[in-house]
Amino acid sequence: MDDKNLELVHLLRAVTVEFGLRQAEFAAANGMHTTDVRALICLLDATRAAEPATAGLLGTRLGLNSAGTTAVIDRLERLGHVTRTRDPEDRRRVLLSVTPEAIRLGQDFFGPAIAELAGVSESLTPAERDAVRRFLTTARAAFSGA
Amino acid sequence: MDDKNLELVHLLRAVTVEFGLRQAEFAAANGMHTTDVRALICLLDATRAAEPATAGLLGTRLGLNSAGTTAVIDRLERLGHVTRTRDPEDRRRVLLSVTPEAIRLGQDFFGPAIAELAGVSESLTPAERDAVRRFLTTARAAFSGA
DNA sequence: TGCATATCTCTCGCTGAGCGAGATTATTGC
DNA sequence: GCAATAATCTCGCTCAGCGAGAGATATGCA
């Protein structure tokens, strides 16, 4: 094997690099830091997965300690991108939600790229789509946890 | 379309998130910062592409200004992960090269994940592999430049 | 019930990554 | 040669994120 099979690996890594740069660009364009953008993505993911979007979860996902987590949330709240609510079920916890404005901001910026990708996805046969899914799922697993 | 075609997009984003975390983990495990790891990756990419790995190029790729770039290189040099050489062709420039030790470090850490991915790649039919390539190439293009 | 312990978030002070400005050294064109 | 340009480095500063620990709520056990 080797170069033949490493091609896709390198391609994937190139994608992550580009995506990271674009994320940084989006951050800068909106007076944020990359961590803040990653935080918003995290919160949206949690919401989509119907997980409670708490401060603690956010910190864990971002690899920040509690002080840093508080700072991120402070910044996002100050910019009006998230709101804090005390969890009525467990009043130690703080629930976070992304504001509609922040969501629109993200859509405006990443919308075109996402549409393009959705387009390619649509053009794939079910078998091809499954191959992509297999590749990406393996990648996610290979890079997660241990 | 929608959810059907956004599935792969979300999956791709999840991969980039995991990869980012893993990168941070690698960095922490070796007394580095994520920027330093990104710098090493950049330098290896440049070498593979037979581009001159100069300090300036590195800074541009990482989105750092000259001061920050110097700092990154200082850190990496102090750790013995890169070496500086004055370009004999243009003595204003500094050529950077990643040391074998740093390369081994990376292989030890990312090798298993890469092997796993190469394995999936190998298991794909040429048509499937082409589909993955198409998807990733589009992604890279969609997230690059403007 | 009432106290000890665990859990979640926040505050404070500090370190250091990355920025802006400008100095330094090397190259190139006139 | 001498100005203009290019590549890198130095200095001082700001602020993201860390460690330590405080405050508030929840839970287990006597």
Short mmCIF file of C-alpha atoms (C1' of nucleotides) in Angstrom, two decimals:
data_model
loop_
_atom_site.label_atom_id
_atom_site.label_comp_id
_atom_site.label_asym_id
_atom_site.label_seq_id
_atom_site.Cartn_x
_atom_site.Cartn_y
_atom_site.Cartn_z
CA MET A 1 0.00 0.00 0.00
CA ASP A 2 1.43 3.37 1.09
CA ASP A 3 1.20 6.41 -1.11
CA LYS A 4 -1.85 5.03 -2.85
CA ASN A 5 -3.77 4.71 0.41
CA LEU A 6 -2.23 7.68 2.16
CA GLU A 7 -3.60 9.97 -0.50
CA LEU A 8 -7.01 10.20 1.15
CA VAL A 9 -5.41 10.61 4.55
CA HIS A 10 -3.40 13.57 3.38
CA LEU A 11 -6.43 14.99 1.68
CA LEU A 12 -8.44 14.71 4.87
CA ARG A 13 -5.72 16.44 6.81
CA ALA A 14 -5.58 19.19 4.23
CA VAL A 15 -9.31 19.66 4.70
CA THR A 16 -8.94 19.99 8.46
CA VAL A 17 -6.19 22.58 7.95
CA GLU A 18 -8.31 24.64 5.56
CA PHE A 19 -11.32 24.36 7.80
CA GLY A 20 -9.27 25.55 10.76
CA LEU A 21 -8.05 28.59 8.86
CA ARG A 22 -11.55 29.42 7.72
CA GLN A 23 -12.78 29.11 11.27
CA ALA A 24 -10.09 31.54 12.40
CA GLU A 25 -11.15 33.90 9.64
CA PHE A 26 -14.76 33.76 10.74
CA ALA A 27 -13.65 34.38 14.30
CA ALA A 28 -11.57 37.41 13.38
CA ALA A 29 -14.33 38.82 11.19
CA ASN A 30 -16.66 38.78 14.17
CA GLY A 31 -14.33 39.92 16.91
CA MET A 32 -13.98 36.44 18.36
CA HIS A 33 -11.24 33.90 18.95
CA THR A 34 -11.09 30.43 17.45
CA THR A 35 -11.97 28.95 20.80
CA ASP A 36 -15.17 30.97 20.83
CA VAL A 37 -16.13 29.61 17.43
CA ARG A 38 -15.33 26.08 18.52
CA ALA A 39 -17.51 26.69 21.55
CA LEU A 40 -20.46 27.77 19.42
CA ILE A 41 -20.05 24.69 17.23
CA CYS A 42 -19.93 22.53 20.33
CA LEU A 43 -23.09 24.06 21.71
CA LEU A 44 -24.95 23.62 18.44
CA ASP A 45 -23.81 20.01 18.26
CA ALA A 46 -24.98 19.39 21.80
CA THR A 47 -28.34 20.94 21.02
CA ARG A 48 -28.72 18.85 17.88
CA ALA A 49 -27.84 15.73 19.87
CA ALA A 50 -30.41 16.76 22.50
CA GLU A 51 -27.72 16.87 25.18
CA PRO A 52 -27.94 19.48 27.93
CA ALA A 53 -25.56 22.25 26.86
CA THR A 54 -23.99 23.01 30.24
CA ALA A 55 -20.89 25.03 30.98
CA GLY A 56 -19.12 21.95 32.30
CA LEU A 57 -19.77 19.91 29.17
CA LEU A 58 -18.51 22.76 27.04
CA GLY A 59 -15.29 23.02 29.03
CA THR A 60 -14.66 19.29 28.74
CA ARG A 61 -15.31 19.25 25.02
CA LEU A 62 -13.00 22.20 24.44
CA GLY A 63 -10.32 20.90 26.74
CA LEU A 64 -10.48 23.98 28.96
CA ASN A 65 -10.42 24.20 32.71
CA SER A 66 -13.27 25.84 34.56
CA ALA A 67 -11.70 29.29 34.62
CA GLY A 68 -11.14 29.26 30.90
CA THR A 69 -14.63 27.96 30.30
CA THR A 70 -16.14 30.80 32.28
CA ALA A 71 -14.06 33.26 30.28
CA VAL A 72 -15.25 31.84 26.94
CA ILE A 73 -18.88 32.01 28.03
CA ASP A 74 -18.39 35.56 29.33
CA ARG A 75 -17.02 36.64 25.96
CA LEU A 76 -19.80 34.95 24.00
CA GLU A 77 -22.46 36.34 26.31
CA ARG A 78 -21.01 39.85 26.06
CA LEU A 79 -21.20 39.58 22.26
CA GLY A 80 -24.77 38.38 22.52
CA HIS A 81 -24.01 34.97 20.98
CA VAL A 82 -25.09 32.83 23.91
CA THR A 83 -27.33 33.23 26.92
CA ARG A 84 -26.91 31.71 30.38
CA THR A 85 -29.78 30.13 32.30
CA ARG A 86 -29.62 28.39 35.65
CA ASP A 87 -30.87 24.84 35.20
CA PRO A 88 -34.11 24.64 37.22
CA GLU A 89 -33.56 20.90 37.70
CA ASP A 90 -30.10 21.32 39.19
CA ARG A 91 -29.43 24.87 40.22
CA ARG A 92 -25.66 24.37 40.34
CA ARG A 93 -25.62 24.02 36.58
CA VAL A 94 -25.74 26.71 33.91
CA LEU A 95 -27.48 25.95 30.64
CA LEU A 96 -26.23 27.68 27.54
CA SER A 97 -28.11 28.48 24.39
CA VAL A 98 -26.90 29.98 21.14
CA THR A 99 -28.87 33.03 20.07
CA PRO A 100 -30.57 33.19 16.65
CA GLU A 101 -28.25 36.07 15.69
CA ALA A 102 -25.19 33.91 16.18
CA ILE A 103 -26.76 31.12 14.17
CA ARG A 104 -27.50 33.49 11.32
CA LEU A 105 -23.93 34.78 11.44
CA GLY A 106 -22.65 31.24 11.02
CA GLN A 107 -25.04 30.44 8.23
CA ASP A 108 -24.08 33.58 6.33
CA PHE A 109 -20.43 32.65 6.55
CA PHE A 110 -20.41 28.88 6.16
CA GLY A 111 -23.65 28.50 4.23
CA PRO A 112 -22.15 28.54 0.74
CA ALA A 113 -19.45 26.01 1.58
CA ILE A 114 -21.98 23.75 3.27
CA ALA A 115 -24.33 23.99 0.30
CA GLU A 116 -21.52 23.04 -2.03
CA LEU A 117 -20.72 19.99 0.04
CA ALA A 118 -24.36 19.02 0.31
CA GLY A 119 -24.46 19.27 -3.46
CA VAL A 120 -21.65 16.78 -3.91
CA SER A 121 -23.26 14.52 -1.37
CA GLU A 122 -26.49 14.64 -3.33
CA SER A 123 -24.67 13.73 -6.52
CA LEU A 124 -23.30 10.53 -5.02
CA THR A 125 -24.93 7.15 -5.45
CA PRO A 126 -26.06 5.52 -2.21
CA ALA A 127 -23.10 3.15 -2.39
CA GLU A 128 -20.65 5.98 -2.87
CA ARG A 129 -22.22 7.96 -0.09
CA ASP A 130 -21.85 4.95 2.12
CA ALA A 131 -18.17 4.72 1.23
CA VAL A 132 -17.64 8.34 2.26
CA ARG A 133 -19.56 7.70 5.44
CA ARG A 134 -17.43 4.67 6.20
CA PHE A 135 -14.23 6.60 5.63
CA LEU A 136 -15.27 9.56 7.77
CA THR A 137 -16.72 7.41 10.52
CA THR A 138 -13.48 5.49 10.73
CA ALA A 139 -11.58 8.77 10.85
CA ARG A 140 -13.72 10.06 13.66
CA ALA A 141 -13.26 6.87 15.61
CA ALA A 142 -9.53 6.73 14.93
CA PHE A 143 -9.07 10.25 16.26
CA SER A 144 -11.38 10.05 19.23
CA GLY A 145 -10.90 8.83 22.77
CA ALA A 146 -7.60 7.08 23.45
CA MET B 1 -32.47 17.57 0.40
CA ASP B 2 -31.30 18.68 3.84
CA ASP B 3 -30.70 16.25 6.64
CA LYS B 4 -29.93 13.48 4.17
CA ASN B 5 -27.15 15.43 2.54
CA LEU B 6 -26.00 17.30 5.61
CA GLU B 7 -25.15 14.05 7.30
CA LEU B 8 -21.75 13.81 5.64
CA VAL B 9 -21.11 17.49 6.29
CA HIS B 10 -21.73 17.05 9.99
CA LEU B 11 -19.63 13.94 10.00
CA LEU B 12 -16.76 15.80 8.37
CA ARG B 13 -17.00 18.58 10.90
CA ALA B 14 -17.03 16.05 13.71
CA VAL B 15 -13.83 14.60 12.27
CA THR B 16 -12.16 18.00 12.24
CA VAL B 17 -13.18 18.53 15.86
CA GLU B 18 -11.79 15.18 16.96
CA PHE B 19 -8.64 15.73 15.00
CA GLY B 20 -8.17 19.12 16.63
CA LEU B 21 -8.54 17.65 20.09
CA ARG B 22 -6.11 14.88 19.30
CA GLN B 23 -3.64 17.41 18.02
CA ALA B 24 -3.95 19.36 21.27
CA GLU B 25 -3.41 16.15 23.18
CA PHE B 26 -0.26 15.38 21.21
CA ALA B 27 0.93 18.91 21.83
CA ALA B 28 0.34 18.72 25.57
CA ALA B 29 1.98 15.30 25.78
CA ASN B 30 5.13 16.76 24.31
CA GLY B 31 5.23 20.12 26.05
CA MET B 32 4.05 22.00 22.99
CA HIS B 33 1.12 24.16 21.96
CA THR B 34 -1.31 23.42 19.17
CA THR B 35 0.29 26.12 17.07
CA ASP B 36 3.61 24.32 17.34
CA VAL B 37 2.05 21.10 16.10
CA ARG B 38 0.35 22.90 13.25
CA ALA B 39 3.73 24.40 12.41
CA LEU B 40 5.36 20.98 12.25
CA ILE B 41 2.59 19.70 10.01
CA CYS B 42 3.01 22.74 7.79
CA LEU B 43 6.74 22.17 7.50
CA LEU B 44 6.30 18.51 6.64
CA ASP B 45 3.71 19.41 4.03
CA ALA B 46 6.04 21.97 2.53
CA THR B 47 8.85 19.46 2.41
CA ARG B 48 6.62 16.86 0.78
CA ALA B 49 5.53 19.45 -1.77
CA ALA B 50 9.20 20.32 -2.37
CA GLU B 51 8.57 23.94 -1.35
CA PRO B 52 11.29 25.84 0.50
CA ALA B 53 10.28 25.70 4.17
CA THR B 54 11.12 29.24 5.16
CA ALA B 55 10.11 31.13 8.27
CA GLY B 56 8.04 33.54 6.22
CA LEU B 57 6.05 30.82 4.50
CA LEU B 58 5.37 29.20 7.84
CA GLY B 59 4.05 32.43 9.32
CA THR B 60 1.75 33.01 6.37
CA ARG B 61 0.37 29.49 6.49
CA LEU B 62 -0.26 29.69 10.21
CA GLY B 63 -1.76 33.15 10.05
CA LEU B 64 0.89 34.56 12.40
CA ASN B 65 2.80 37.80 12.14
CA SER B 66 6.58 37.81 12.07
CA ALA B 67 6.99 38.14 15.82
CA GLY B 68 4.74 35.20 16.48
CA THR B 69 6.46 33.16 13.81
CA THR B 70 9.86 33.76 15.36
CA ALA B 71 8.44 32.70 18.73
CA VAL B 72 7.06 29.43 17.33
CA ILE B 73 10.35 28.58 15.69
CA ASP B 74 12.25 29.47 18.87
CA ARG B 75 10.08 27.07 20.85
CA LEU B 76 10.43 24.27 18.31
CA GLU B 77 14.17 24.79 18.05
CA ARG B 78 14.57 24.80 21.82
CA LEU B 79 12.74 21.46 21.94
CA GLY B 80 14.95 20.11 19.20
CA HIS B 81 12.11 19.60 16.76
CA VAL B 82 13.33 21.89 14.01
CA THR B 83 16.67 23.34 12.99
CA ARG B 84 17.33 26.74 11.46
CA THR B 85 19.71 27.17 8.53
CA ARG B 86 20.48 30.36 6.68
CA ASP B 87 19.57 29.85 3.04
CA PRO B 88 22.92 29.99 1.18
CA GLU B 89 21.08 31.19 -1.93
CA ASP B 90 19.48 34.13 -0.17
CA ARG B 91 21.09 34.82 3.13
CA ARG B 92 18.14 36.87 4.42
CA ARG B 93 16.04 33.74 4.57
CA VAL B 94 15.97 31.02 7.18
CA LEU B 95 15.28 27.47 6.08
CA LEU B 96 13.59 25.18 8.57
CA SER B 97 13.81 21.44 8.74
CA VAL B 98 12.01 19.03 11.01
CA THR B 99 14.34 16.73 12.92
CA PRO B 100 14.04 12.94 12.66
CA GLU B 101 13.16 12.81 16.37
CA ALA B 102 10.14 15.04 15.83
CA ILE B 103 9.04 12.91 12.90
CA ARG B 104 9.28 9.76 14.98
CA LEU B 105 7.28 11.42 17.75
CA GLY B 106 4.51 12.17 15.30
CA GLN B 107 4.56 8.71 13.81
CA ASP B 108 4.39 7.08 17.24
CA PHE B 109 1.37 9.17 18.10
CA PHE B 110 -0.60 9.35 14.87
CA GLY B 111 0.70 6.19 13.22
CA PRO B 112 -2.08 3.85 14.43
CA ALA B 113 -4.85 6.22 13.39
CA ILE B 114 -3.25 6.77 10.01
CA ALA B 115 -2.82 3.04 9.49
CA GLU B 116 -6.46 2.47 10.31
CA LEU B 117 -7.51 5.05 7.76
CA ALA B 118 -5.15 3.68 5.15
CA GLY B 119 -6.76 0.32 5.82
CA VAL B 120 -10.24 1.60 5.06
CA SER B 121 -8.92 3.32 2.00
CA GLU B 122 -7.42 0.04 0.83
CA SER B 123 -10.72 -1.74 1.32
CA LEU B 124 -12.55 0.62 -1.02
CA THR B 125 -13.16 -0.09 -4.66
CA PRO B 126 -11.57 2.39 -7.07
CA ALA B 127 -14.98 3.95 -7.70
CA GLU B 128 -15.64 4.35 -3.99
CA ARG B 129 -12.21 5.76 -3.41
CA ASP B 130 -12.88 8.24 -6.13
CA ALA B 131 -16.12 9.27 -4.46
CA VAL B 132 -14.28 9.95 -1.21
CA ARG B 133 -11.64 11.86 -3.09
CA ARG B 134 -14.31 13.93 -4.81
CA PHE B 135 -16.02 14.73 -1.53
CA LEU B 136 -12.81 15.71 0.24
CA THR B 137 -11.47 17.68 -2.70
CA THR B 138 -14.68 19.66 -2.83
CA ALA B 139 -14.46 20.25 0.89
CA ARG B 140 -10.91 21.49 0.64
CA ALA B 141 -11.87 23.83 -2.19
CA ALA B 142 -15.01 25.03 -0.44
CA PHE B 143 -13.02 25.95 2.66
CA SER B 144 -10.02 27.47 0.99
CA GLY B 145 -9.28 30.92 -0.33
CA ALA B 146 -12.18 33.38 -0.26
"C1'" DT C 1 -33.40 15.92 60.12
"C1'" DG C 2 -28.42 17.61 59.84
"C1'" DC C 3 -23.82 17.31 58.62
"C1'" DA C 4 -20.07 15.75 55.42
"C1'" DT C 5 -18.82 15.20 50.88
"C1'" DA C 6 -19.28 15.74 46.00
"C1'" DT C 7 -20.46 18.62 42.04
"C1'" DC C 8 -20.84 22.77 39.24
"C1'" DT C 9 -19.56 27.38 38.35
"C1'" DC C 10 -17.15 31.55 39.25
"C1'" DT C 11 -13.17 34.86 41.08
"C1'" DC C 12 -8.37 36.06 41.51
"C1'" DG C 13 -3.62 36.37 40.19
"C1'" DC C 14 -0.22 34.79 37.05
"C1'" DT C 15 2.23 32.91 32.78
"C1'" DG C 16 3.06 33.14 28.19
"C1'" DA C 17 1.23 33.19 23.04
"C1'" DG C 18 0.66 36.44 19.62
"C1'" DC C 19 0.29 41.48 18.12
"C1'" DG C 20 2.18 46.18 16.56
"C1'" DA C 21 6.12 48.81 15.81
"C1'" DG C 22 10.45 49.12 14.47
"C1'" DA C 23 15.51 47.48 14.34
"C1'" DT C 24 18.82 44.50 11.80
"C1'" DT C 25 20.87 42.14 8.09
"C1'" DA C 26 20.91 40.72 3.20
"C1'" DT C 27 19.57 41.47 -1.68
"C1'" DT C 28 18.54 44.04 -5.90
"C1'" DG C 29 18.12 47.85 -9.18
"C1'" DC C 30 19.83 52.14 -10.66
"C1'" DG D 1 28.04 52.49 -4.14
"C1'" DC D 2 23.48 53.93 -2.41
"C1'" DA D 3 18.52 53.80 -2.07
"C1'" DA D 4 14.69 50.72 -1.94
"C1'" DT D 5 12.97 46.28 -0.88
"C1'" DA D 6 12.78 41.84 1.52
"C1'" DA D 7 13.28 38.40 5.40
"C1'" DT D 8 13.83 37.82 10.06
"C1'" DC D 9 14.30 39.21 14.76
"C1'" DT D 10 13.68 42.29 19.25
"C1'" DC D 11 10.87 44.86 22.48
"C1'" DG D 12 6.83 45.96 25.06
"C1'" DC D 13 2.04 45.08 25.58
"C1'" DT D 14 -2.63 42.72 25.75
"C1'" DC D 15 -5.44 39.11 26.83
"C1'" DA D 16 -6.52 33.78 26.60
"C1'" DG D 17 -6.09 30.07 29.56
"C1'" DC D 18 -4.03 27.89 33.89
"C1'" DG D 19 -3.87 26.74 39.04
"C1'" DA D 20 -5.87 27.48 43.33
"C1'" DG D 21 -9.54 28.07 45.82
"C1'" DA D 22 -14.27 30.25 47.09
"C1'" DG D 23 -19.34 30.04 46.81
"C1'" DA D 24 -23.62 27.69 45.92
"C1'" DT D 25 -26.39 23.63 45.32
"C1'" DA D 26 -27.10 18.53 45.57
"C1'" DT D 27 -26.70 13.97 47.62
"C1'" DG D 28 -25.48 10.18 50.84
"C1'" DC D 29 -25.39 8.56 55.37
"C1'" DA D 30 -25.79 8.85 60.40
#
